[in-house]
PDB file of C-alpha atoms in Angstrom:
ATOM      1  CA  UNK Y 300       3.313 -18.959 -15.765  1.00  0.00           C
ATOM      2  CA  UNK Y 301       3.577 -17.033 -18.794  1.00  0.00           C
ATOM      3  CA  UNK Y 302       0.465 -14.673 -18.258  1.00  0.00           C
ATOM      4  CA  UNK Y 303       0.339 -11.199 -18.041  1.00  0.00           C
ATOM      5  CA  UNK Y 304      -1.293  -9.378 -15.196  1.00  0.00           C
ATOM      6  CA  UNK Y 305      -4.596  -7.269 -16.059  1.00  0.00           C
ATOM      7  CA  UNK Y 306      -2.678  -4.004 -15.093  1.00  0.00           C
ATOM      8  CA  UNK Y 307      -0.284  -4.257 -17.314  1.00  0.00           C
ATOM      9  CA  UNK Y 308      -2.673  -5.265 -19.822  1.00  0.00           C
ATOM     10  CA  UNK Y 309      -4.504  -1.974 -19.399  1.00  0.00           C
ATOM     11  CA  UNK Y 310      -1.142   0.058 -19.219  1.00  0.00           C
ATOM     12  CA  UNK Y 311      -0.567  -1.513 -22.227  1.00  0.00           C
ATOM     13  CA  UNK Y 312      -2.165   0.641 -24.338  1.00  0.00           C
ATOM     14  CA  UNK Y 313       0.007   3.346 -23.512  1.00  0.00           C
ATOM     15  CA  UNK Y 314       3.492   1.826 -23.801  1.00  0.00           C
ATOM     16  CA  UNK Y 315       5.577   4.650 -23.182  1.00  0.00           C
ATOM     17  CA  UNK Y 316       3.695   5.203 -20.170  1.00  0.00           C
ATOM     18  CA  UNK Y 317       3.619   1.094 -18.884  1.00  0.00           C
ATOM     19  CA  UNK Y 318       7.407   1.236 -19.459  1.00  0.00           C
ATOM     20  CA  UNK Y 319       8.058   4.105 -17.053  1.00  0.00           C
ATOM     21  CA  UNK Y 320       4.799   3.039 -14.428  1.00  0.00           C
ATOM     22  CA  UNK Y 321       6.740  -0.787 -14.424  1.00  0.00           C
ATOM     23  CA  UNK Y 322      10.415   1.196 -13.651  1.00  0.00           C
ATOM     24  CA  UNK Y 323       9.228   2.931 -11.388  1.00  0.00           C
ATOM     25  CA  UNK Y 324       7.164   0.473  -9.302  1.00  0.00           C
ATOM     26  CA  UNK Y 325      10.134  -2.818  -9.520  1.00  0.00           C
ATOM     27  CA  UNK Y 326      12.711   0.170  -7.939  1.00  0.00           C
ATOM     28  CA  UNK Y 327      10.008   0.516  -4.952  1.00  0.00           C
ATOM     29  CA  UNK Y 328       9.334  -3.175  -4.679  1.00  0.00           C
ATOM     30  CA  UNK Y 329      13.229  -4.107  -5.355  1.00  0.00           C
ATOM     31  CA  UNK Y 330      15.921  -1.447  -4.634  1.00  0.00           C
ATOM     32  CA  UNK Y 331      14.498   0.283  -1.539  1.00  0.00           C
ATOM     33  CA  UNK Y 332      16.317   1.100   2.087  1.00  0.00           C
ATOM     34  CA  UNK Y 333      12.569   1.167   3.656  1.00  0.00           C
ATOM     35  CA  UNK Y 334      11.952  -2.393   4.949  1.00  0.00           C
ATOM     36  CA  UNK Y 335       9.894  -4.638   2.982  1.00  0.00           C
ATOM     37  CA  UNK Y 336       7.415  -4.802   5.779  1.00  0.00           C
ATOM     38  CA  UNK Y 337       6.229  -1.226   6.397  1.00  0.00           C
ATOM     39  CA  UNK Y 338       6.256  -0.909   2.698  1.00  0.00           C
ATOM     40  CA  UNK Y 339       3.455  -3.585   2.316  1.00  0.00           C
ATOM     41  CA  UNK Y 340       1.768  -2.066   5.067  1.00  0.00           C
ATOM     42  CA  UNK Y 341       1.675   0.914   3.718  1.00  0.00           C
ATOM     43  CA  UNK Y 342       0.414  -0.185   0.422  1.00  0.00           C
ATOM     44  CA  UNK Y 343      -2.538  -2.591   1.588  1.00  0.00           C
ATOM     45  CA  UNK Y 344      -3.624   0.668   3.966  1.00  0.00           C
ATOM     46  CA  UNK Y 345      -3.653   2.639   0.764  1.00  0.00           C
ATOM     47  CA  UNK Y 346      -5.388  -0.327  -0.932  1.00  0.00           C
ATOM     48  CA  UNK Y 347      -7.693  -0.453   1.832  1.00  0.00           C
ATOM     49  CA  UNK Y 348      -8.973   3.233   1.866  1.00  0.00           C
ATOM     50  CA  UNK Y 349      -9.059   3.576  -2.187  1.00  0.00           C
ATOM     51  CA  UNK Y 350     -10.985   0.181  -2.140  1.00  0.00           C
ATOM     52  CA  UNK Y 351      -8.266  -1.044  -4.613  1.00  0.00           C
ATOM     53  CA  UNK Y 352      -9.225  -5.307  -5.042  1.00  0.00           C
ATOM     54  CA  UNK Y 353      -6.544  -5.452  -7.199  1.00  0.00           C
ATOM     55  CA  UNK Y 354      -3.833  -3.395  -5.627  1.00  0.00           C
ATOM     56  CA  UNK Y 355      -5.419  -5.477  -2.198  1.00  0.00           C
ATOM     57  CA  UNK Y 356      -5.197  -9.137  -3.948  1.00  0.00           C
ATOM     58  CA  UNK Y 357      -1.645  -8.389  -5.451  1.00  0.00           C
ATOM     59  CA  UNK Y 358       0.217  -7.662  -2.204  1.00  0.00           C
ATOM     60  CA  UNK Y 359      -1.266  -9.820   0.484  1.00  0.00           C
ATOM     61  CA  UNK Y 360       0.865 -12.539  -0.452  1.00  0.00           C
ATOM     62  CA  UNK Y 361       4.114  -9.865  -0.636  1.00  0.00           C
ATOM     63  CA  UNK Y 362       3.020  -8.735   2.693  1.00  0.00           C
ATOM     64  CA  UNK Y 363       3.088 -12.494   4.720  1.00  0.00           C
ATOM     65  CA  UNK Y 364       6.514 -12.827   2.658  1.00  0.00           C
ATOM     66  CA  UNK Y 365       7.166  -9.681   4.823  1.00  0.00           C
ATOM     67  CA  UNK Y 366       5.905 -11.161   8.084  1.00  0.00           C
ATOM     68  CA  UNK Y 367       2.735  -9.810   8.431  1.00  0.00           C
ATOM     69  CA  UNK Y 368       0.531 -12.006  10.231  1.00  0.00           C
ATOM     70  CA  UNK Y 369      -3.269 -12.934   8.884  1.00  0.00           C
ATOM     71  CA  UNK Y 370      -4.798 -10.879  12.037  1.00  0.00           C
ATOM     72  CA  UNK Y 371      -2.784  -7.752  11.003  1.00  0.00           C
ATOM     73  CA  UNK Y 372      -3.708  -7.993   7.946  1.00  0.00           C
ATOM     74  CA  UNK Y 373      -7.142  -7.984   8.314  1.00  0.00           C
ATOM     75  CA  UNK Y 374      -6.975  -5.147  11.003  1.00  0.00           C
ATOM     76  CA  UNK Y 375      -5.147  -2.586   8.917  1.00  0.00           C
ATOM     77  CA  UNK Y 376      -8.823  -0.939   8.480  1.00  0.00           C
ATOM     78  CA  UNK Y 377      -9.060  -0.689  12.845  1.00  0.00           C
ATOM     79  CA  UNK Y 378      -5.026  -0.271  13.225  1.00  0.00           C
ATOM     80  CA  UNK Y 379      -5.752   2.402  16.025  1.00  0.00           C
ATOM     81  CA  UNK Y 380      -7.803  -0.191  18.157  1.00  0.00           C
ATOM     82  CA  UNK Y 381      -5.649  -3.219  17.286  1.00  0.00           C
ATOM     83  CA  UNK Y 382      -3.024  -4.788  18.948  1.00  0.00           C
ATOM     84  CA  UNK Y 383      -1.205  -6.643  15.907  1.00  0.00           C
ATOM     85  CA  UNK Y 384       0.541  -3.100  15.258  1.00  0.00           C
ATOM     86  CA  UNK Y 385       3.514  -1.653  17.201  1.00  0.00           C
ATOM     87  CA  UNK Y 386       4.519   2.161  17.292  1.00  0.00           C
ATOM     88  CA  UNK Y 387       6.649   2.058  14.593  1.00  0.00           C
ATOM     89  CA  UNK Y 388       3.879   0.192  12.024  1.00  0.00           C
ATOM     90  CA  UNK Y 389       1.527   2.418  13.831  1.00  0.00           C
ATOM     91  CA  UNK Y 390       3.399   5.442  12.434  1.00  0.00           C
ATOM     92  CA  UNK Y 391       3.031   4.145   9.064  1.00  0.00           C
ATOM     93  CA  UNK Y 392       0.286   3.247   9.226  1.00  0.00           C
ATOM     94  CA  UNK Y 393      -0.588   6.680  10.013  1.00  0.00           C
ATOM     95  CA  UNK Y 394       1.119   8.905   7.394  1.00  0.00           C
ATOM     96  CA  UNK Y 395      -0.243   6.209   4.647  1.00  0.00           C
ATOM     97  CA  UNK Y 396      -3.799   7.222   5.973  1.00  0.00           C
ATOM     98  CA  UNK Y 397      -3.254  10.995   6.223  1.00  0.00           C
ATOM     99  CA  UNK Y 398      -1.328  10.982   2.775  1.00  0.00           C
ATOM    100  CA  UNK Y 399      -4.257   9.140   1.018  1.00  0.00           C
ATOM    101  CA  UNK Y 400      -6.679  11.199   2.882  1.00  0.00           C
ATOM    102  CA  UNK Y 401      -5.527  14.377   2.712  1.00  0.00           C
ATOM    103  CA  UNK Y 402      -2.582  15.117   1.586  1.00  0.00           C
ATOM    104  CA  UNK Y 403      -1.112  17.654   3.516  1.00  0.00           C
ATOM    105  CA  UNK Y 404       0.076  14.991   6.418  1.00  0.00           C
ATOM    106  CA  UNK Y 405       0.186  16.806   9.716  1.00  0.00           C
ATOM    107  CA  UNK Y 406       3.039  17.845  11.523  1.00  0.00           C
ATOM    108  CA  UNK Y 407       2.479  15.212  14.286  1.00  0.00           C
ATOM    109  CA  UNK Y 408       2.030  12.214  11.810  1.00  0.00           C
ATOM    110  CA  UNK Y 409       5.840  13.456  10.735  1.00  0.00           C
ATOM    111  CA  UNK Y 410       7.150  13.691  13.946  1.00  0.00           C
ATOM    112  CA  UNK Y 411       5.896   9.912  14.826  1.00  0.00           C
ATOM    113  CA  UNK Y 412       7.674   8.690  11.631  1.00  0.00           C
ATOM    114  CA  UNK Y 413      10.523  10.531  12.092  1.00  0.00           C
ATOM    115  CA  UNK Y 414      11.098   8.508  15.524  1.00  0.00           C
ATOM    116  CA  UNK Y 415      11.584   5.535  13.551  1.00  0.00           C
ATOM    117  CA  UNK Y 416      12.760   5.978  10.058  1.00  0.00           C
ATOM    118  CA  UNK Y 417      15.667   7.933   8.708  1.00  0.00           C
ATOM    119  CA  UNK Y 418      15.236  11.192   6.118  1.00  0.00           C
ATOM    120  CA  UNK Y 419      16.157   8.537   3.289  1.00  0.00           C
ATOM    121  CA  UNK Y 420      13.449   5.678   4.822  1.00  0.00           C
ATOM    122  CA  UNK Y 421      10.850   9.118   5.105  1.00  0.00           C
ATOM    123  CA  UNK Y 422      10.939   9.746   1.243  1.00  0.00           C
ATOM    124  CA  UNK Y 423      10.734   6.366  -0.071  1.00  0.00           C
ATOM    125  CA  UNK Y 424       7.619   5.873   2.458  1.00  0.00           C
ATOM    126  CA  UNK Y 425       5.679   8.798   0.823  1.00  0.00           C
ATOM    127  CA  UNK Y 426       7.195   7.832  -2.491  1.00  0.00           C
ATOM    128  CA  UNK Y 427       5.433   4.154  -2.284  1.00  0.00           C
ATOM    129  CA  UNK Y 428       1.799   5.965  -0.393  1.00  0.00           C
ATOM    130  CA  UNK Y 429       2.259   8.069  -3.732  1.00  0.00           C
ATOM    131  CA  UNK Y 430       2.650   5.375  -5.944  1.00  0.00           C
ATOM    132  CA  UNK Y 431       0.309   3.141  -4.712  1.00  0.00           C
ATOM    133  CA  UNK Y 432      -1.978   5.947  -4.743  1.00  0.00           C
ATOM    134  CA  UNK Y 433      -1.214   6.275  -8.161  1.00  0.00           C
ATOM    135  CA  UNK Y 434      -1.943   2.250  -9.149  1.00  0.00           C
ATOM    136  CA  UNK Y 435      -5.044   2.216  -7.111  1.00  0.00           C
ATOM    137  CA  UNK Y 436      -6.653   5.191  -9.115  1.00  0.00           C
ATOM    138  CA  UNK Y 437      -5.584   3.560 -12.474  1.00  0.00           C
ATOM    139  CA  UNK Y 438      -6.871   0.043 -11.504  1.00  0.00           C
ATOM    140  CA  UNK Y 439     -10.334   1.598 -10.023  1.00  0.00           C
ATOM    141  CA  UNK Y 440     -10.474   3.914 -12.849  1.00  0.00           C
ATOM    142  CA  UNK Y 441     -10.000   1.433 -15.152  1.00  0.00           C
ATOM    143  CA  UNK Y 442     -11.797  -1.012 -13.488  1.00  0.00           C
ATOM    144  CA  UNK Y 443      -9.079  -3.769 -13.929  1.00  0.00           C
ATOM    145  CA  UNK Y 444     -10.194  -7.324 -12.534  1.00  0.00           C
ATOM    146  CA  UNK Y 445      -8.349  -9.425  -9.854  1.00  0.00           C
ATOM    147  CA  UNK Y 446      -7.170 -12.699 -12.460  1.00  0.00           C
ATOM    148  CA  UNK Y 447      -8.820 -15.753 -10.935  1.00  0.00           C
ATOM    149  CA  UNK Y 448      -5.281 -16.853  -8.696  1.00  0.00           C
ATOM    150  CA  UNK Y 449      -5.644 -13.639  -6.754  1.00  0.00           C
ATOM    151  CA  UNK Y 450      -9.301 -13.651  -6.010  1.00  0.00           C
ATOM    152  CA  UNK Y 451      -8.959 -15.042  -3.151  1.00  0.00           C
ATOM    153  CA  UNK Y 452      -7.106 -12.035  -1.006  1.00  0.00           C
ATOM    154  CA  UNK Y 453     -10.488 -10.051  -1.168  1.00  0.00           C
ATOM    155  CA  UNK Y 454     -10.601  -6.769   0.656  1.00  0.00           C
ATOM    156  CA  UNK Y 455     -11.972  -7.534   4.342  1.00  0.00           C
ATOM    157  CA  UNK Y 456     -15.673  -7.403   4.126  1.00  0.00           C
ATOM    158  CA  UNK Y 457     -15.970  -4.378   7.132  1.00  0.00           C
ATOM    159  CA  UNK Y 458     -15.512  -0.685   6.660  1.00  0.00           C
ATOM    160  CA  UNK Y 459     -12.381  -0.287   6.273  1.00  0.00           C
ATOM    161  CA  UNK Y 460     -12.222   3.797   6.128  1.00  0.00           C
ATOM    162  CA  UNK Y 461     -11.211   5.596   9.304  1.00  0.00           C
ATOM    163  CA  UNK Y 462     -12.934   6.708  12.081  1.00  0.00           C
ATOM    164  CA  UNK Y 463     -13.717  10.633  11.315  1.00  0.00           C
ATOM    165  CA  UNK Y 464     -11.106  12.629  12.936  1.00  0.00           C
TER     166      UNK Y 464
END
């Protein structure tokens, strides 16, 4: 429609730095082996645990494109009690948590992706948790607001953090 989203807005101001941030993030969303599914998973858990509106709004409808149903998508917060995820989005769903989290992923989290994606699959996985990491800080930093055709993919109203460990 001719408008420009509020991230890139913001970005603006730093073109150098919008130019390489929109490079990198059309090669994740465009050019990658890792299945367009687990990717959006992966991204609305990482929206979900930064509290990212935004990042949230933005890829909700990217994620039903993907085949994600409207009850896993508002279960990504209680993945480990729900039954909308199987082991492989499990997995995923997993190291996106861990990633965010903590960082240092443990060994176990690896081993349960590693059942179901390949060494190439693997790196663009944390490459996109990284990334997305990366867009939720900026658009919480920032505070960047959700333009009025987005608004209404709001973040589930329930805790969506983890269970403590």
């Amino acid at each position: 429609d001719g408008t420009v989203p509020n991230i890139f807005r913001a970005l603006g101001n730093s073109p150098t730095t919008l130019r390489n941030f929109m490079r990198l993030g059309n090669s994740i969303l465009r050019h990658l082996k890792l299945s367009p599914r687990l990717r959006e998973l992966a991204i609305l858990r990482v929206a979900s645990l930064t509290g990212s509106a935004y990042e949230w709004a933005h890829h909700v409808p990217l994620a039903r494109e993907a085949g994600i149903s409207e009850e896993a998508l508002y279960q990504i917060g209680q993945w480990r009690r729900s039954l909308a995820f199987d082991a492989q989005e499990s997995a995923v769903l997993a190291l996106a948590e861990a990633s965010t989290l903590d960082v240092q992923v443990p060994d176990e989290v690896f081993r349960r992706v590693r059942e179901f994606l390949d060494e190439e699959e693997v790196v663009e996985l944390l490459m996109t948790i990284g990334y997305y990491n990366l867009v939720a800080r900026l658009l919480v930093g920032l505070k960047v607001d959700v333009e009025p055709g987005y608004q209404q993919w709001s973040l589930p109203p329930d805790d969506l953090r983890p269970e403590r460990r």
